[in-house]
mmCIF file of C-alpha atoms and ligand atoms in Angstrom:
data_model
loop_
_atom_site.group_PDB
_atom_site.id
_atom_site.type_symbol
_atom_site.label_atom_id
_atom_site.label_comp_id
_atom_site.label_asym_id
_atom_site.label_seq_id
_atom_site.Cartn_x
_atom_site.Cartn_y
_atom_site.Cartn_z
ATOM 1 C CA UNK A 1 11.891 4.946 -23.682
ATOM 2 C CA UNK A 2 8.635 2.791 -22.475
ATOM 3 C CA UNK A 3 8.125 3.953 -18.763
ATOM 4 C CA UNK A 4 6.176 1.582 -16.458
ATOM 5 C CA UNK A 5 4.540 3.732 -13.636
ATOM 6 C CA UNK A 6 2.780 1.947 -10.776
ATOM 7 C CA UNK A 7 1.806 3.952 -7.458
ATOM 8 C CA UNK A 8 -0.216 2.910 -4.312
ATOM 9 C CA UNK A 9 0.819 -1.001 -3.739
ATOM 10 C CA UNK A 10 -0.230 -0.814 -0.153
ATOM 11 C CA UNK A 11 1.079 -3.840 1.012
ATOM 12 C CA UNK A 12 -0.661 -5.873 -1.707
ATOM 13 C CA UNK A 13 2.174 -8.422 -3.325
ATOM 14 C CA UNK A 14 -0.246 -10.258 -4.741
ATOM 15 C CA UNK A 15 -1.306 -7.254 -7.339
ATOM 16 C CA UNK A 16 1.903 -6.011 -7.386
ATOM 17 C CA UNK A 17 3.346 -9.331 -8.954
ATOM 18 C CA UNK A 18 0.453 -9.620 -11.492
ATOM 19 C CA UNK A 19 1.436 -5.949 -12.473
ATOM 20 C CA UNK A 20 5.163 -6.606 -12.959
ATOM 21 C CA UNK A 21 4.718 -9.793 -14.731
ATOM 22 C CA UNK A 22 1.950 -7.722 -17.084
ATOM 23 C CA UNK A 23 4.575 -4.923 -17.478
ATOM 24 C CA UNK A 24 7.503 -7.215 -18.413
ATOM 25 C CA UNK A 25 5.062 -8.911 -21.122
ATOM 26 C CA UNK A 26 4.855 -5.085 -22.264
ATOM 27 C CA UNK A 27 8.496 -4.610 -22.888
ATOM 28 C CA UNK A 28 8.846 -1.790 -20.323
ATOM 29 C CA UNK A 29 12.215 -0.457 -19.883
ATOM 30 C CA UNK A 30 12.226 1.069 -16.680
ATOM 31 C CA UNK A 31 9.359 0.917 -13.808
ATOM 32 C CA UNK A 32 8.935 4.181 -11.525
ATOM 33 C CA UNK A 33 7.082 3.910 -8.449
ATOM 34 C CA UNK A 34 5.022 7.065 -7.029
ATOM 35 C CA UNK A 35 4.715 5.670 -3.485
ATOM 36 C CA UNK A 36 2.842 3.993 -0.921
ATOM 37 C CA UNK A 37 4.552 0.476 -1.094
ATOM 38 C CA UNK A 38 2.857 -0.115 2.454
ATOM 39 C CA UNK A 39 -0.104 0.357 4.350
ATOM 40 C CA UNK A 40 -3.583 -1.464 4.601
ATOM 41 C CA UNK A 41 -2.242 -4.797 2.753
ATOM 42 C CA UNK A 42 -0.632 -8.025 4.773
ATOM 43 C CA UNK A 43 2.548 -8.080 2.686
ATOM 44 C CA UNK A 44 4.844 -4.694 3.489
ATOM 45 C CA UNK A 45 8.089 -6.470 3.427
ATOM 46 C CA UNK A 46 7.545 -8.629 -0.068
ATOM 47 C CA UNK A 47 6.164 -5.044 -1.532
ATOM 48 C CA UNK A 48 9.673 -3.383 -0.156
ATOM 49 C CA UNK A 49 11.722 -6.164 -1.730
ATOM 50 C CA UNK A 50 9.933 -6.278 -5.176
ATOM 51 C CA UNK A 51 9.994 -2.689 -5.714
ATOM 52 C CA UNK A 52 13.717 -2.422 -4.814
ATOM 53 C CA UNK A 53 14.377 -5.261 -7.310
ATOM 54 C CA UNK A 54 12.139 -4.186 -9.989
ATOM 55 C CA UNK A 55 12.158 -0.211 -9.707
ATOM 56 C CA UNK A 56 14.560 2.560 -11.058
ATOM 57 C CA UNK A 57 13.112 4.972 -8.964
ATOM 58 C CA UNK A 58 10.594 5.125 -5.951
ATOM 59 C CA UNK A 59 9.583 8.123 -3.831
ATOM 60 C CA UNK A 60 7.868 8.318 -0.509
ATOM 61 C CA UNK A 61 3.822 8.190 0.004
ATOM 62 C CA UNK A 62 2.030 9.789 2.896
ATOM 63 C CA UNK A 63 1.880 6.032 4.018
ATOM 64 C CA UNK A 64 5.249 4.981 3.771
ATOM 65 C CA UNK A 65 6.223 8.111 6.069
ATOM 66 C CA UNK A 66 3.595 7.345 8.460
ATOM 67 C CA UNK A 67 5.058 3.564 9.130
ATOM 68 C CA UNK A 68 8.427 5.731 10.044
ATOM 69 C CA UNK A 69 6.916 8.347 12.138
ATOM 70 C CA UNK A 70 3.827 6.990 13.777
ATOM 71 C CA UNK A 71 3.038 10.820 14.736
ATOM 72 C CA UNK A 72 1.352 11.691 11.770
ATOM 73 C CA UNK A 73 -1.201 8.780 12.710
ATOM 74 C CA UNK A 74 -3.820 11.088 13.868
ATOM 75 C CA UNK A 75 -4.306 12.371 9.976
ATOM 76 C CA UNK A 76 -5.461 8.728 9.229
ATOM 77 C CA UNK A 77 -8.609 7.374 9.751
ATOM 78 C CA UNK A 78 -9.310 4.457 12.293
ATOM 79 C CA UNK A 79 -8.958 1.153 9.760
ATOM 80 C CA UNK A 80 -5.895 2.802 8.130
ATOM 81 C CA UNK A 81 -3.984 3.566 11.234
ATOM 82 C CA UNK A 82 -4.750 0.066 12.391
ATOM 83 C CA UNK A 83 -3.009 -0.937 9.564
ATOM 84 C CA UNK A 84 -0.157 1.357 9.851
ATOM 85 C CA UNK A 85 0.655 0.196 13.175
ATOM 86 C CA UNK A 86 0.407 -3.293 12.095
ATOM 87 C CA UNK A 87 2.782 -2.452 9.255
ATOM 88 C CA UNK A 88 5.126 -0.888 11.613
ATOM 89 C CA UNK A 89 5.477 -4.034 13.520
ATOM 90 C CA UNK A 90 5.490 -6.543 10.540
ATOM 91 C CA UNK A 91 8.259 -4.584 8.855
ATOM 92 C CA UNK A 92 11.793 -5.126 9.518
ATOM 93 C CA UNK A 93 14.474 -3.055 10.119
ATOM 94 C CA UNK A 94 16.121 -2.889 6.698
ATOM 95 C CA UNK A 95 12.911 -2.387 5.043
ATOM 96 C CA UNK A 96 11.773 0.469 7.131
ATOM 97 C CA UNK A 97 15.262 1.898 6.833
ATOM 98 C CA UNK A 98 15.062 2.000 3.264
ATOM 99 C CA UNK A 99 11.337 3.839 3.222
ATOM 100 C CA UNK A 100 13.188 6.144 5.562
ATOM 101 C CA UNK A 101 15.503 7.117 2.967
ATOM 102 C CA UNK A 102 12.797 7.321 0.030
ATOM 103 C CA UNK A 103 12.941 10.752 -1.239
ATOM 104 C CA UNK A 104 9.455 13.184 -1.625
ATOM 105 C CA UNK A 105 10.070 13.539 -5.450
ATOM 106 C CA UNK A 106 12.447 12.719 -7.935
ATOM 107 C CA UNK A 107 13.106 13.045 -11.908
ATOM 108 C CA UNK A 108 13.410 10.416 -14.090
ATOM 109 C CA UNK A 109 13.882 10.766 -18.004
ATOM 110 C CA UNK A 110 13.202 14.539 -17.564
ATOM 111 C CA UNK A 111 9.803 13.530 -15.624
ATOM 112 C CA UNK A 112 8.595 14.648 -12.136
ATOM 113 C CA UNK A 113 7.321 11.959 -9.929
ATOM 114 C CA UNK A 114 5.469 12.712 -7.044
ATOM 115 C CA UNK A 115 2.732 11.107 -4.872
ATOM 116 C CA UNK A 116 -0.188 13.335 -4.018
ATOM 117 C CA UNK A 117 0.392 16.856 -6.494
ATOM 118 C CA UNK A 118 3.790 18.636 -7.677
ATOM 119 C CA UNK A 119 3.079 21.307 -5.227
ATOM 120 C CA UNK A 120 2.613 18.885 -1.627
ATOM 121 C CA UNK A 121 2.839 15.121 -1.540
ATOM 122 C CA UNK A 122 -0.566 15.117 0.538
ATOM 123 C CA UNK A 123 -2.297 16.710 -1.766
ATOM 124 C CA UNK A 124 -5.157 15.067 -3.674
ATOM 125 C CA UNK A 125 -5.401 16.301 -7.253
ATOM 126 C CA UNK A 126 -9.063 15.053 -8.555
ATOM 127 C CA UNK A 127 -9.900 17.887 -10.793
ATOM 128 C CA UNK A 128 -9.004 20.097 -13.756
ATOM 129 C CA UNK A 129 -9.249 23.118 -11.396
ATOM 130 C CA UNK A 130 -6.391 21.626 -9.065
ATOM 131 C CA UNK A 131 -4.269 20.417 -12.361
ATOM 132 C CA UNK A 132 -4.476 23.930 -13.621
ATOM 133 C CA UNK A 133 -2.934 25.119 -10.312
ATOM 134 C CA UNK A 134 -0.680 22.413 -10.232
ATOM 135 C CA UNK A 135 1.236 23.109 -14.111
ATOM 136 C CA UNK A 136 2.347 26.349 -12.393
ATOM 137 C CA UNK A 137 4.020 24.214 -9.614
ATOM 138 C CA UNK A 138 6.657 22.164 -11.545
ATOM 139 C CA UNK A 139 9.216 23.059 -14.624
ATOM 140 C CA UNK A 140 9.162 19.626 -15.964
ATOM 141 C CA UNK A 141 6.853 19.109 -18.916
ATOM 142 C CA UNK A 142 5.208 15.873 -17.621
ATOM 143 C CA UNK A 143 4.647 14.939 -14.234
ATOM 144 C CA UNK A 144 3.367 11.405 -12.605
ATOM 145 C CA UNK A 145 1.194 11.249 -9.639
ATOM 146 C CA UNK A 146 -0.480 9.127 -7.394
ATOM 147 C CA UNK A 147 -2.620 9.286 -4.146
ATOM 148 C CA UNK A 148 -6.075 9.033 -5.444
ATOM 149 C CA UNK A 149 -5.978 5.791 -6.566
ATOM 150 C CA UNK A 150 -7.724 6.499 -9.587
ATOM 151 C CA UNK A 151 -6.400 6.609 -13.196
ATOM 152 C CA UNK A 152 -6.412 10.204 -14.415
ATOM 153 C CA UNK A 153 -4.674 11.853 -17.319
ATOM 154 C CA UNK A 154 -4.596 16.020 -17.109
ATOM 155 C CA UNK A 155 -3.750 17.619 -20.543
ATOM 156 C CA UNK A 156 -2.656 21.185 -21.395
ATOM 157 C CA UNK A 157 -2.126 20.901 -25.240
ATOM 158 C CA UNK A 158 -0.794 24.514 -25.351
ATOM 159 C CA UNK A 159 0.425 27.577 -23.464
ATOM 160 C CA UNK A 160 -2.320 29.103 -21.664
ATOM 161 C CA UNK A 161 -4.634 26.800 -23.069
ATOM 162 C CA UNK A 162 -7.719 24.727 -21.316
ATOM 163 C CA UNK A 163 -6.602 22.113 -19.201
ATOM 164 C CA UNK A 164 -8.540 18.646 -19.910
ATOM 165 C CA UNK A 165 -9.335 15.484 -18.338
ATOM 166 C CA UNK A 166 -9.421 12.495 -20.372
ATOM 167 C CA UNK A 167 -9.645 9.205 -18.746
ATOM 168 C CA UNK A 168 -11.168 6.359 -20.403
ATOM 169 C CA UNK A 169 -14.008 4.399 -19.264
ATOM 170 C CA UNK A 170 -12.593 1.418 -19.668
ATOM 171 C CA UNK A 171 -8.965 1.531 -18.505
ATOM 172 C CA UNK A 172 -7.722 -1.909 -19.218
ATOM 173 C CA UNK A 173 -5.404 -1.898 -22.562
ATOM 174 C CA UNK A 174 -6.706 1.994 -23.386
ATOM 175 C CA UNK A 175 -3.952 3.832 -25.294
ATOM 176 C CA UNK A 176 -4.179 7.579 -25.820
ATOM 177 C CA UNK A 177 -2.265 9.366 -28.247
ATOM 178 C CA UNK A 178 -0.610 12.714 -26.715
ATOM 179 C CA UNK A 179 0.447 15.833 -28.405
ATOM 180 C CA UNK A 180 4.245 16.113 -28.127
ATOM 181 C CA UNK A 181 4.419 19.300 -26.664
ATOM 182 C CA UNK A 182 1.734 19.085 -24.485
ATOM 183 C CA UNK A 183 2.104 19.186 -20.733
ATOM 184 C CA UNK A 184 0.909 16.117 -18.870
ATOM 185 C CA UNK A 185 -0.153 15.085 -15.445
ATOM 186 C CA UNK A 186 -0.690 11.223 -15.273
ATOM 187 C CA UNK A 187 -1.854 9.329 -12.496
ATOM 188 C CA UNK A 188 -1.926 5.245 -13.287
ATOM 189 C CA UNK A 189 -4.205 4.111 -10.651
ATOM 190 C CA UNK A 190 -3.401 1.963 -7.809
ATOM 191 C CA UNK A 191 -1.920 -1.309 -7.811
ATOM 192 C CA UNK A 192 -3.168 -2.584 -4.643
ATOM 193 C CA UNK A 193 -6.345 -0.969 -3.859
ATOM 194 C CA UNK A 194 -8.115 0.733 -6.990
ATOM 195 C CA UNK A 195 -10.804 2.937 -6.132
ATOM 196 C CA UNK A 196 -12.186 3.353 -9.600
ATOM 197 C CA UNK A 197 -14.535 0.225 -8.979
ATOM 198 C CA UNK A 198 -12.413 -1.962 -11.132
ATOM 199 C CA UNK A 199 -10.474 -4.376 -8.588
ATOM 200 C CA UNK A 200 -7.894 -5.556 -11.206
ATOM 201 C CA UNK A 201 -4.545 -3.803 -10.241
ATOM 202 C CA UNK A 202 -3.476 -0.610 -12.025
ATOM 203 C CA UNK A 203 -0.503 0.794 -13.932
ATOM 204 C CA UNK A 204 0.305 2.769 -16.875
ATOM 205 C CA UNK A 205 3.051 2.840 -19.468
ATOM 206 C CA UNK A 206 4.145 6.097 -21.170
ATOM 207 C CA UNK A 207 6.311 5.857 -24.246
ATOM 208 C CA UNK A 208 8.106 8.664 -24.403
ATOM 209 C CA UNK A 209 9.178 8.370 -27.738
ATOM 210 C CA UNK A 210 6.014 7.286 -29.254
ATOM 211 C CA UNK A 211 3.847 10.028 -27.026
ATOM 212 C CA UNK A 212 1.401 7.478 -25.905
ATOM 213 C CA UNK A 213 -0.081 6.825 -22.660
ATOM 214 C CA UNK A 214 -1.278 2.953 -21.866
ATOM 215 C CA UNK A 215 -3.295 1.934 -19.262
ATOM 216 C CA UNK A 216 -2.940 -1.298 -17.926
ATOM 217 C CA UNK A 217 -4.720 -3.489 -15.477
ATOM 218 C CA UNK A 218 -3.934 -6.865 -14.417
ATOM 219 C CA UNK A 219 -6.270 -9.730 -13.284
ATOM 220 C CA UNK A 220 -4.773 -11.466 -9.488
ATOM 221 C CA UNK A 221 -5.922 -13.643 -7.020
ATOM 222 C CA UNK A 222 -8.124 -10.906 -4.876
ATOM 223 C CA UNK A 223 -9.343 -13.842 -2.500
ATOM 224 C CA UNK A 224 -5.571 -14.916 -1.735
ATOM 225 C CA UNK A 225 -4.623 -11.280 -1.036
ATOM 226 C CA UNK A 226 -7.988 -11.081 1.320
ATOM 227 C CA UNK A 227 -7.213 -14.335 3.167
ATOM 228 C CA UNK A 228 -3.431 -12.781 3.691
ATOM 229 C CA UNK A 229 -5.029 -9.627 5.220
ATOM 230 C CA UNK A 230 -7.766 -11.610 7.279
ATOM 231 C CA UNK A 231 -5.053 -13.947 8.615
ATOM 232 C CA UNK A 232 -2.976 -10.988 9.877
ATOM 233 C CA UNK A 233 -6.028 -9.615 11.572
ATOM 234 C CA UNK A 234 -6.314 -6.448 9.468
ATOM 235 C CA UNK A 235 -9.348 -4.490 9.760
ATOM 236 C CA UNK A 236 -12.640 -6.384 7.877
ATOM 237 C CA UNK A 237 -13.583 -3.051 6.094
ATOM 238 C CA UNK A 238 -10.083 -3.185 4.476
ATOM 239 C CA UNK A 239 -10.194 -6.732 3.429
ATOM 240 C CA UNK A 240 -13.817 -6.342 1.724
ATOM 241 C CA UNK A 241 -12.960 -3.056 -0.091
ATOM 242 C CA UNK A 242 -10.116 -4.841 -2.477
ATOM 243 C CA UNK A 243 -12.902 -6.783 -3.779
ATOM 244 C CA UNK A 244 -14.864 -4.024 -5.299
ATOM 245 C CA UNK A 245 -12.474 -1.612 -5.921
ATOM 246 C CA UNK A 246 -13.526 1.180 -3.934
HETATM 247 ZN ZN1 LIG B 1 -2.342 5.645 -1.150
#
């Protein structure tokens, strides 16, 4: 099974279309989405419809939940909250209803899907220390997570062994061989708002039979996505950052 993994699309349908085309070229059999389909970008409804049409499973991210229940907006910075209020107004009822029904976690092909961390959907998993604690929070061998917008792979190759962080300096096309019994926490990076200083849309292919993780980057028309955001009146800082991958 070649599993395509996407996360943190954030209303950027231009980036999402590029990533889906790239995964299709690479013979991915199923695609899963780790949440934050909306928030920040100018095409939230198109992102919802593309995810519904192309993904075998999708879970809720913190931005997806905030669009449905705006009482949680106090937890977001001013730009993010403004974009979420815009998104809530822009989404038709059908897409809002679909977002409202998303589960917090799911299991596909024996792999756990979560947004922030297995123990808590709002927790950021940034380092080996957190990863080590998180390995105790789930029973599956492999978990997929998002939320940080940074591609990452944490591996524990033997029970009780050291947790190592393996991320290629250049993620495009980087393929890592995995020990077949290793426990893994993998983050594909962000489709619509990468923060690893590479503005290209990010995704991951997890080959569960060949025990291989392949990090994918897709070029897309960033200026087009920015023009849509500016025309929608979204905060200028959010418009600028997608060109820099921060
Ligand atoms: Zn996000």
